[in-house]
Amino acid sequence: MRVLTGIQASGKLHLGNYFGAMKPMVELQEQHELFTFIANYHSLTTSKDADTLRQYTIDAAVDYLSVGIDPNKTTFWIQSHVPEVLELYWILSKFTPMGLLERAHSYKDKVAKGIPASHALFSYPVLMAADILLLDTEQVPVGKDQIQHVEMTRDIAIKFNNEYGELFTLPEHLVQEEVATIPGIDGQKMSKSYNNAIDLFMDEKSLQKRCNKIVSSSTPLGEPLEYEGDNIYALASLFLNDEEKLELQARYRSGKEGYGHFKKYLKELIWEELGEAREKRAYYLSHIDEVHDILAHGAKKASAIASVKMEKVKAAIGL
Ligand code: ADP
Ligand code: TRP
């Protein structure tokens, strides 16, 4: 099964991204032919300057490689290094009714948040369709907010196929339902825009400081604590199996420990979980040429598929 997904590079990654997006993606490469790219053409729609976009792009590549994208299993590249996608984007525009784009929630949400309403932002779903259709993708793992874009991709592909022949594979979206919303230190959805995130790669002291800021109730030390609804417990349980969760519940109920202890415990869990990723990250950051080589190799592989596809598409439409 060919699975493809794009990663928007937009700064530091946090535990919500890790459990909601990165870990599930890394697991997919064990069973499927995974294609993953850093969607820097897409990020351009919200980018403010060249250096930041460049930095976010390479940071995202390093972070994903560090948490386990394996370049021997996964084709991993930077979107703009396979420019065929822009050629297809234009061609697909002809098969994209205005009404389809006008119904896009994501565009309306972004404009409501103050992002300037450019043509690139409006036609963002067509570029995403090009990403998906160029490589004959069968499944697209996405967050719920992106399902509509995959449905639009199908509509565009169907319209093309009806008019010019069955050239495009119809993709399906793959939503990891079981990934719950990871809470931030204030109990709301963890998000970089809410200032409540626990970043993945902090030094140990800063990580403890961040954990200490988690909001919990004010039960005095010595009294049993309620674990249900507690933010420290909710975050810690992401790292625990059923047995370990029961042990932690017992510690909460015993009344012998206070929130301070559990904040220390949570810091340990996070620190340990990311130990290997931290080592890899330090390695990649000091061997950045290797990262560029991996991405170049991925681009070459993706390009080989893309150029064959583009020849067929162009022949079919008379270019
Ligand atoms: P942010 O809200 O910090 O801007 P993004 O929207 O960039 O995060 O999310 C990138 C990916 O991480 C998406 O696939 C999203 O589903 C996942 N993700 C982000 N925050 C969370 C969260 N709190 N819980 C679960 N998944 C999350
Ligand atoms: N739009 C996606 C997001 O914001 C990123 C993306 C770009 C993508 N192209 C894609 C995802 C193709 C899946 C397939 O998260």
Tab-separated table of C-alpha atoms and ligand atoms in Angstrom:
chain	number	residue	atom	x	y	z
A	1	MET	CA	0.000	0.000	0.000
A	2	ARG	CA	1.464	3.367	-0.938
A	3	VAL	CA	0.997	5.896	1.846
A	4	LEU	CA	1.938	9.550	1.495
A	5	THR	CA	1.840	12.470	3.839
A	6	GLY	CA	3.139	16.026	4.004
A	7	ILE	CA	4.546	17.719	7.070
A	8	GLN	CA	4.007	21.424	7.591
A	9	ALA	CA	7.139	22.863	9.118
A	10	SER	CA	6.157	25.569	11.530
A	11	GLY	CA	8.635	25.680	14.369
A	12	LYS	CA	9.284	23.696	17.485
A	13	LEU	CA	7.455	20.431	17.865
A	14	HIS	CA	5.684	19.471	21.071
A	15	LEU	CA	4.297	16.374	22.790
A	16	GLY	CA	0.939	16.843	21.011
A	17	ASN	CA	2.677	16.637	17.635
A	18	TYR	CA	4.715	13.687	18.855
A	19	PHE	CA	1.783	11.523	19.944
A	20	GLY	CA	-0.722	12.915	17.419
A	21	ALA	CA	1.380	12.895	14.272
A	22	MET	CA	5.005	11.778	14.530
A	23	LYS	CA	4.715	8.463	16.354
A	24	PRO	CA	1.798	7.185	14.228
A	25	MET	CA	3.742	8.120	11.088
A	26	VAL	CA	6.870	6.337	12.216
A	27	GLU	CA	4.761	3.232	12.895
A	28	LEU	CA	3.308	3.321	9.377
A	29	GLN	CA	6.681	2.821	7.746
A	30	GLU	CA	6.853	-0.683	9.233
A	31	GLN	CA	3.893	-1.932	7.190
A	32	HIS	CA	3.638	0.363	4.183
A	33	GLU	CA	5.594	2.006	1.437
A	34	LEU	CA	5.774	5.418	3.067
A	35	PHE	CA	6.405	8.684	1.224
A	36	THR	CA	6.847	11.754	3.405
A	37	PHE	CA	7.895	15.251	2.515
A	38	ILE	CA	8.298	18.624	4.187
A	39	ALA	CA	5.589	20.743	2.577
A	40	ASN	CA	7.590	23.940	2.152
A	41	TYR	CA	5.577	25.186	-0.858
A	42	HIS	CA	2.549	24.964	1.407
A	43	SER	CA	4.359	26.651	4.282
A	44	LEU	CA	5.138	29.544	1.960
A	45	THR	CA	1.450	30.550	2.217
A	46	THR	CA	2.025	31.562	5.832
A	47	SER	CA	5.754	32.303	5.828
A	48	LYS	CA	7.071	35.754	6.669
A	49	ASP	CA	10.717	35.552	5.659
A	50	ALA	CA	13.208	33.359	3.830
A	51	ASP	CA	15.489	32.486	6.737
A	52	THR	CA	12.650	31.306	8.944
A	53	LEU	CA	11.161	29.106	6.235
A	54	ARG	CA	14.583	27.624	5.476
A	55	GLN	CA	15.266	27.005	9.171
A	56	TYR	CA	11.842	25.470	9.894
A	57	THR	CA	12.206	23.200	6.879
A	58	ILE	CA	15.519	21.727	7.953
A	59	ASP	CA	14.478	21.617	11.636
A	60	ALA	CA	11.408	19.565	10.742
A	61	ALA	CA	13.548	17.186	8.696
A	62	VAL	CA	15.990	16.735	11.587
A	63	ASP	CA	13.201	16.253	14.140
A	64	TYR	CA	11.334	13.663	12.076
A	65	LEU	CA	14.521	11.733	11.366
A	66	SER	CA	15.343	11.874	15.063
A	67	VAL	CA	12.037	10.417	16.222
A	68	GLY	CA	12.395	7.538	13.805
A	69	ILE	CA	11.672	8.247	10.135
A	70	ASP	CA	14.030	5.667	8.668
A	71	PRO	CA	15.436	6.773	5.306
A	72	ASN	CA	16.071	3.116	4.417
A	73	LYS	CA	12.361	2.441	4.656
A	74	THR	CA	10.752	5.785	3.905
A	75	THR	CA	11.189	8.106	0.953
A	76	PHE	CA	11.747	11.478	2.612
A	77	TRP	CA	12.272	14.743	0.752
A	78	ILE	CA	11.570	18.456	0.593
A	79	GLN	CA	8.519	19.268	-1.531
A	80	SER	CA	10.186	22.022	-3.577
A	81	HIS	CA	12.949	19.607	-4.643
A	82	VAL	CA	10.416	17.766	-6.782
A	83	PRO	CA	9.063	20.703	-8.786
A	84	GLU	CA	6.953	18.482	-11.068
A	85	VAL	CA	4.327	18.908	-8.405
A	86	LEU	CA	3.835	22.526	-9.503
A	87	GLU	CA	3.323	21.462	-13.088
A	88	LEU	CA	0.637	19.057	-12.013
A	89	TYR	CA	-0.851	21.692	-9.708
A	90	TRP	CA	-1.549	23.943	-12.690
A	91	ILE	CA	-3.006	21.140	-14.755
A	92	LEU	CA	-5.243	20.037	-11.895
A	93	SER	CA	-6.452	23.623	-11.500
A	94	LYS	CA	-8.364	23.139	-14.718
A	95	PHE	CA	-10.251	20.266	-13.078
A	96	THR	CA	-11.002	22.193	-9.896
A	97	PRO	CA	-14.350	23.976	-9.882
A	98	MET	CA	-14.291	27.323	-8.048
A	99	GLY	CA	-17.204	26.130	-5.911
A	100	LEU	CA	-15.122	23.247	-4.603
A	101	LEU	CA	-12.438	25.585	-3.275
A	102	GLU	CA	-14.999	28.050	-1.978
A	103	ARG	CA	-16.322	25.345	0.341
A	104	ALA	CA	-12.930	24.683	1.976
A	105	HIS	CA	-13.124	25.040	5.778
A	106	SER	CA	-9.402	25.312	6.223
A	107	TYR	CA	-9.157	28.377	3.963
A	108	LYS	CA	-11.990	30.124	5.817
A	109	ASP	CA	-10.464	29.263	9.201
A	110	LYS	CA	-7.066	30.591	8.194
A	111	VAL	CA	-8.493	33.838	6.842
A	112	ALA	CA	-10.565	34.217	10.026
A	113	LYS	CA	-7.314	33.873	11.996
A	114	GLY	CA	-5.846	36.808	10.106
A	115	ILE	CA	-3.747	35.076	7.456
A	116	PRO	CA	-3.885	37.237	4.300
A	117	ALA	CA	-6.324	35.796	1.743
A	118	SER	CA	-3.925	35.137	-1.149
A	119	HIS	CA	-4.510	33.009	-4.218
A	120	ALA	CA	-1.917	30.550	-2.892
A	121	LEU	CA	-3.878	30.104	0.310
A	122	PHE	CA	-7.084	29.655	-1.665
A	123	SER	CA	-5.620	27.103	-4.058
A	124	TYR	CA	-3.676	25.275	-1.311
A	125	PRO	CA	-5.928	22.179	-1.690
A	126	VAL	CA	-5.056	21.898	-5.391
A	127	LEU	CA	-1.361	21.740	-4.563
A	128	MET	CA	-2.127	19.130	-1.932
A	129	ALA	CA	-4.067	17.172	-4.583
A	130	ALA	CA	-1.002	17.378	-6.825
A	131	ASP	CA	1.221	16.018	-4.013
A	132	ILE	CA	-1.101	13.081	-3.571
A	133	LEU	CA	-1.960	12.264	-7.200
A	134	LEU	CA	1.550	12.710	-8.601
A	135	LEU	CA	2.802	9.653	-6.718
A	136	ASP	CA	-0.247	7.366	-7.136
A	137	THR	CA	-0.990	7.538	-3.435
A	138	GLU	CA	-3.506	5.082	-2.047
A	139	GLN	CA	-3.736	6.291	1.530
A	140	VAL	CA	-3.141	9.652	3.161
A	141	PRO	CA	-2.739	9.780	6.953
A	142	VAL	CA	-4.041	13.156	8.117
A	143	GLY	CA	-5.516	14.973	11.090
A	144	LYS	CA	-9.296	15.521	11.044
A	145	ASP	CA	-8.895	19.077	9.733
A	146	GLN	CA	-7.317	17.726	6.538
A	147	ILE	CA	-9.960	15.126	5.594
A	148	GLN	CA	-11.791	17.626	3.401
A	149	HIS	CA	-8.600	18.201	1.403
A	150	VAL	CA	-8.300	14.498	0.648
A	151	GLU	CA	-11.954	14.441	-0.405
A	152	MET	CA	-11.309	17.397	-2.708
A	153	THR	CA	-8.350	15.492	-4.159
A	154	ARG	CA	-10.682	12.614	-4.996
A	155	ASP	CA	-13.187	15.004	-6.647
A	156	ILE	CA	-10.432	16.533	-8.766
A	157	ALA	CA	-9.059	13.110	-9.739
A	158	ILE	CA	-12.525	11.824	-10.672
A	159	LYS	CA	-13.149	14.854	-12.877
A	160	PHE	CA	-9.806	14.365	-14.635
A	161	ASN	CA	-10.309	10.620	-15.035
A	162	ASN	CA	-13.800	11.113	-16.484
A	163	GLU	CA	-12.637	13.611	-19.057
A	164	TYR	CA	-9.181	12.336	-20.029
A	165	GLY	CA	-8.943	8.700	-18.978
A	166	GLU	CA	-8.280	6.774	-15.782
A	167	LEU	CA	-4.852	8.151	-14.944
A	168	PHE	CA	-5.164	8.921	-11.281
A	169	THR	CA	-5.508	6.599	-8.322
A	170	LEU	CA	-8.277	7.702	-5.976
A	171	PRO	CA	-6.738	8.203	-2.517
A	172	GLU	CA	-8.350	7.510	0.812
A	173	HIS	CA	-7.746	9.373	4.022
A	174	LEU	CA	-6.482	7.498	7.037
A	175	VAL	CA	-7.382	9.106	10.335
A	176	GLN	CA	-5.906	7.706	13.500
A	177	GLU	CA	-9.064	7.813	15.596
A	178	GLU	CA	-7.471	6.393	18.707
A	179	VAL	CA	-5.106	9.334	19.105
A	180	ALA	CA	-6.842	11.462	21.678
A	181	THR	CA	-6.235	15.172	21.980
A	182	ILE	CA	-3.120	15.626	24.083
A	183	PRO	CA	-3.669	18.247	26.794
A	184	GLY	CA	-1.239	21.087	27.396
A	185	ILE	CA	0.023	22.295	30.783
A	186	ASP	CA	-3.284	24.155	31.302
A	187	GLY	CA	-5.477	21.189	30.350
A	188	GLN	CA	-6.584	22.707	27.005
A	189	LYS	CA	-5.510	21.081	23.714
A	190	MET	CA	-1.731	21.331	23.524
A	191	SER	CA	-0.846	23.769	20.753
A	192	LYS	CA	2.049	26.038	19.961
A	193	SER	CA	-0.450	28.882	19.576
A	194	TYR	CA	-1.843	28.487	23.124
A	195	ASN	CA	1.466	28.845	24.944
A	196	ASN	CA	0.716	25.604	26.799
A	197	ALA	CA	3.013	23.205	24.963
A	198	ILE	CA	5.757	20.959	26.277
A	199	ASP	CA	8.388	21.069	23.549
A	200	LEU	CA	10.060	17.823	22.564
A	201	PHE	CA	13.667	18.859	22.716
A	202	MET	CA	14.398	20.887	25.817
A	203	ASP	CA	17.308	20.493	28.212
A	204	GLU	CA	16.463	18.523	31.336
A	205	LYS	CA	16.208	21.515	33.643
A	206	SER	CA	13.860	23.450	31.351
A	207	LEU	CA	11.754	20.337	30.893
A	208	GLN	CA	11.358	19.996	34.681
A	209	LYS	CA	10.478	23.690	34.916
A	210	ARG	CA	7.846	23.264	32.216
A	211	CYS	CA	6.394	20.201	33.956
A	212	ASN	CA	6.275	22.155	37.220
A	213	LYS	CA	3.950	24.637	35.516
A	214	ILE	CA	1.270	22.011	34.877
A	215	VAL	CA	-1.961	23.125	36.477
A	216	SER	CA	-3.296	20.714	39.103
A	217	SER	CA	-5.790	20.983	41.950
A	218	SER	CA	-4.747	22.325	45.348
A	219	THR	CA	-5.225	19.213	47.496
A	220	PRO	CA	-2.761	19.505	50.399
A	221	LEU	CA	0.101	17.053	50.785
A	222	GLY	CA	-0.892	14.007	52.829
A	223	GLU	CA	-4.371	13.662	51.361
A	224	PRO	CA	-5.290	11.180	48.606
A	225	LEU	CA	-5.237	12.769	45.162
A	226	GLU	CA	-7.728	12.322	42.342
A	227	TYR	CA	-6.002	11.120	39.186
A	228	GLU	CA	-9.037	11.392	36.959
A	229	GLY	CA	-9.045	14.735	35.195
A	230	ASP	CA	-5.562	15.520	36.495
A	231	ASN	CA	-3.309	16.946	33.786
A	232	ILE	CA	-0.118	15.359	35.100
A	233	TYR	CA	-1.796	11.960	35.165
A	234	ALA	CA	-3.257	12.468	31.670
A	235	LEU	CA	0.177	13.263	30.261
A	236	ALA	CA	2.007	10.556	32.213
A	237	SER	CA	-0.462	7.884	31.117
A	238	LEU	CA	0.584	8.448	27.485
A	239	PHE	CA	3.832	6.720	28.373
A	240	LEU	CA	2.436	3.902	30.506
A	241	ASN	CA	0.971	0.453	29.919
A	242	ASP	CA	-2.166	-0.652	31.785
A	243	GLU	CA	-0.274	-2.119	34.702
A	244	GLU	CA	1.864	0.985	35.116
A	245	LYS	CA	-1.236	3.160	34.981
A	246	LEU	CA	-2.760	1.171	37.862
A	247	GLU	CA	0.441	1.633	39.851
A	248	LEU	CA	0.353	5.376	39.274
A	249	GLN	CA	-3.333	5.502	40.261
A	250	ALA	CA	-2.432	3.728	43.514
A	251	ARG	CA	0.311	6.275	44.169
A	252	TYR	CA	-2.199	9.106	43.682
A	253	ARG	CA	-4.655	7.488	46.087
A	254	SER	CA	-2.095	6.633	48.761
A	255	GLY	CA	-1.816	10.239	49.928
A	256	LYS	CA	1.889	9.754	50.493
A	257	GLU	CA	3.005	11.805	47.528
A	258	GLY	CA	2.096	15.253	46.264
A	259	TYR	CA	1.859	16.763	42.769
A	260	GLY	CA	5.514	17.754	42.956
A	261	HIS	CA	6.493	14.092	42.974
A	262	PHE	CA	4.303	13.327	39.986
A	263	LYS	CA	5.713	16.275	38.069
A	264	LYS	CA	9.198	14.869	38.629
A	265	TYR	CA	7.977	11.428	37.562
A	266	LEU	CA	6.411	12.872	34.390
A	267	LYS	CA	9.649	14.676	33.537
A	268	GLU	CA	11.506	11.355	33.884
A	269	LEU	CA	9.024	9.628	31.589
A	270	ILE	CA	9.340	12.283	28.892
A	271	TRP	CA	13.109	12.453	29.238
A	272	GLU	CA	13.441	8.685	28.933
A	273	GLU	CA	11.009	8.307	26.027
A	274	LEU	CA	12.971	10.836	24.000
A	275	GLY	CA	16.440	9.642	24.970
A	276	GLU	CA	17.159	7.885	21.712
A	277	ALA	CA	15.598	10.696	19.664
A	278	ARG	CA	17.774	13.222	21.509
A	279	GLU	CA	20.911	11.276	20.680
A	280	LYS	CA	19.960	10.978	17.041
A	281	ARG	CA	19.106	14.651	16.922
A	282	ALA	CA	22.480	15.641	18.337
A	283	TYR	CA	24.051	13.403	15.705
A	284	TYR	CA	22.089	14.858	12.800
A	285	LEU	CA	22.613	18.436	13.963
A	286	SER	CA	26.360	17.880	13.906
A	287	HIS	CA	26.170	15.990	10.581
A	288	ILE	CA	23.732	18.224	8.761
A	289	ASP	CA	25.244	17.234	5.400
A	290	GLU	CA	23.907	13.752	6.002
A	291	VAL	CA	20.425	15.185	6.418
A	292	HIS	CA	20.772	17.025	3.119
A	293	ASP	CA	21.986	13.791	1.475
A	294	ILE	CA	19.006	11.846	2.793
A	295	LEU	CA	16.626	14.499	1.485
A	296	ALA	CA	18.380	14.649	-1.887
A	297	HIS	CA	18.188	10.885	-2.211
A	298	GLY	CA	14.472	10.984	-1.346
A	299	ALA	CA	13.853	13.745	-3.893
A	300	LYS	CA	15.574	11.667	-6.564
A	301	LYS	CA	13.368	8.674	-5.831
A	302	ALA	CA	10.179	10.742	-5.774
A	303	SER	CA	11.243	12.577	-8.936
A	304	ALA	CA	11.725	9.335	-10.826
A	305	ILE	CA	8.098	8.390	-10.181
A	306	ALA	CA	6.875	11.936	-10.732
A	307	SER	CA	8.491	12.419	-14.122
A	308	VAL	CA	6.992	9.222	-15.546
A	309	LYS	CA	3.577	10.277	-14.248
A	310	MET	CA	3.892	13.764	-15.697
A	311	GLU	CA	4.740	12.403	-19.129
A	312	LYS	CA	1.547	10.369	-19.098
A	313	VAL	CA	-0.543	13.275	-17.842
A	314	LYS	CA	0.831	15.675	-20.422
A	315	ALA	CA	0.321	13.193	-23.226
A	316	ALA	CA	-3.255	12.604	-22.088
A	317	ILE	CA	-4.197	16.281	-22.133
A	318	GLY	CA	-2.280	17.323	-25.250
A	319	LEU	CA	0.671	19.228	-23.853
B	1	ADP	P1	-0.302	23.225	16.643
B	1	ADP	O1	-1.716	23.167	17.189
B	1	ADP	O2	0.702	23.250	17.727
B	1	ADP	O3	-0.131	24.348	15.638
B	1	ADP	P2	-0.273	21.595	14.307
B	1	ADP	O4	-1.623	22.068	13.900
B	1	ADP	O5	0.923	22.094	13.553
B	1	ADP	O6	-0.078	21.869	15.870
B	1	ADP	O7	-0.296	20.017	14.294
B	1	ADP	C1	0.573	19.187	13.562
B	1	ADP	C2	0.135	17.763	13.772
B	1	ADP	O8	0.188	17.392	15.162
B	1	ADP	C3	-1.296	17.474	13.326
B	1	ADP	O9	-1.329	16.244	12.661
B	1	ADP	C4	-2.097	17.404	14.606
B	1	ADP	O10	-3.163	16.491	14.494
B	1	ADP	C5	-1.079	16.923	15.625
B	1	ADP	N1	-1.373	17.567	16.919
B	1	ADP	C6	-1.102	18.843	17.265
B	1	ADP	N2	-1.506	19.106	18.525
B	1	ADP	C7	-2.058	17.971	19.014
B	1	ADP	C8	-2.657	17.601	20.260
B	1	ADP	N3	-2.754	18.467	21.272
B	1	ADP	N4	-3.113	16.341	20.393
B	1	ADP	C9	-2.997	15.450	19.365
B	1	ADP	N5	-2.450	15.728	18.170
B	1	ADP	C10	-1.976	16.971	17.972
B	2	TRP	N1	-1.922	20.287	4.410
B	2	TRP	C1	-1.248	19.368	5.283
B	2	TRP	C2	-1.259	19.931	6.711
B	2	TRP	O1	-1.453	21.108	6.899
B	2	TRP	C3	0.179	19.119	4.821
B	2	TRP	C4	0.206	18.492	3.466
B	2	TRP	C5	0.618	19.085	2.305
B	2	TRP	C6	-0.191	17.179	3.151
B	2	TRP	N2	0.510	18.202	1.266
B	2	TRP	C7	0.014	17.035	1.750
B	2	TRP	C8	-0.689	16.120	3.913
B	2	TRP	C9	-0.294	15.827	1.099
B	2	TRP	C10	-0.985	14.925	3.258
B	2	TRP	C11	-0.786	14.789	1.856
B	2	TRP	O2	-1.024	19.184	7.635
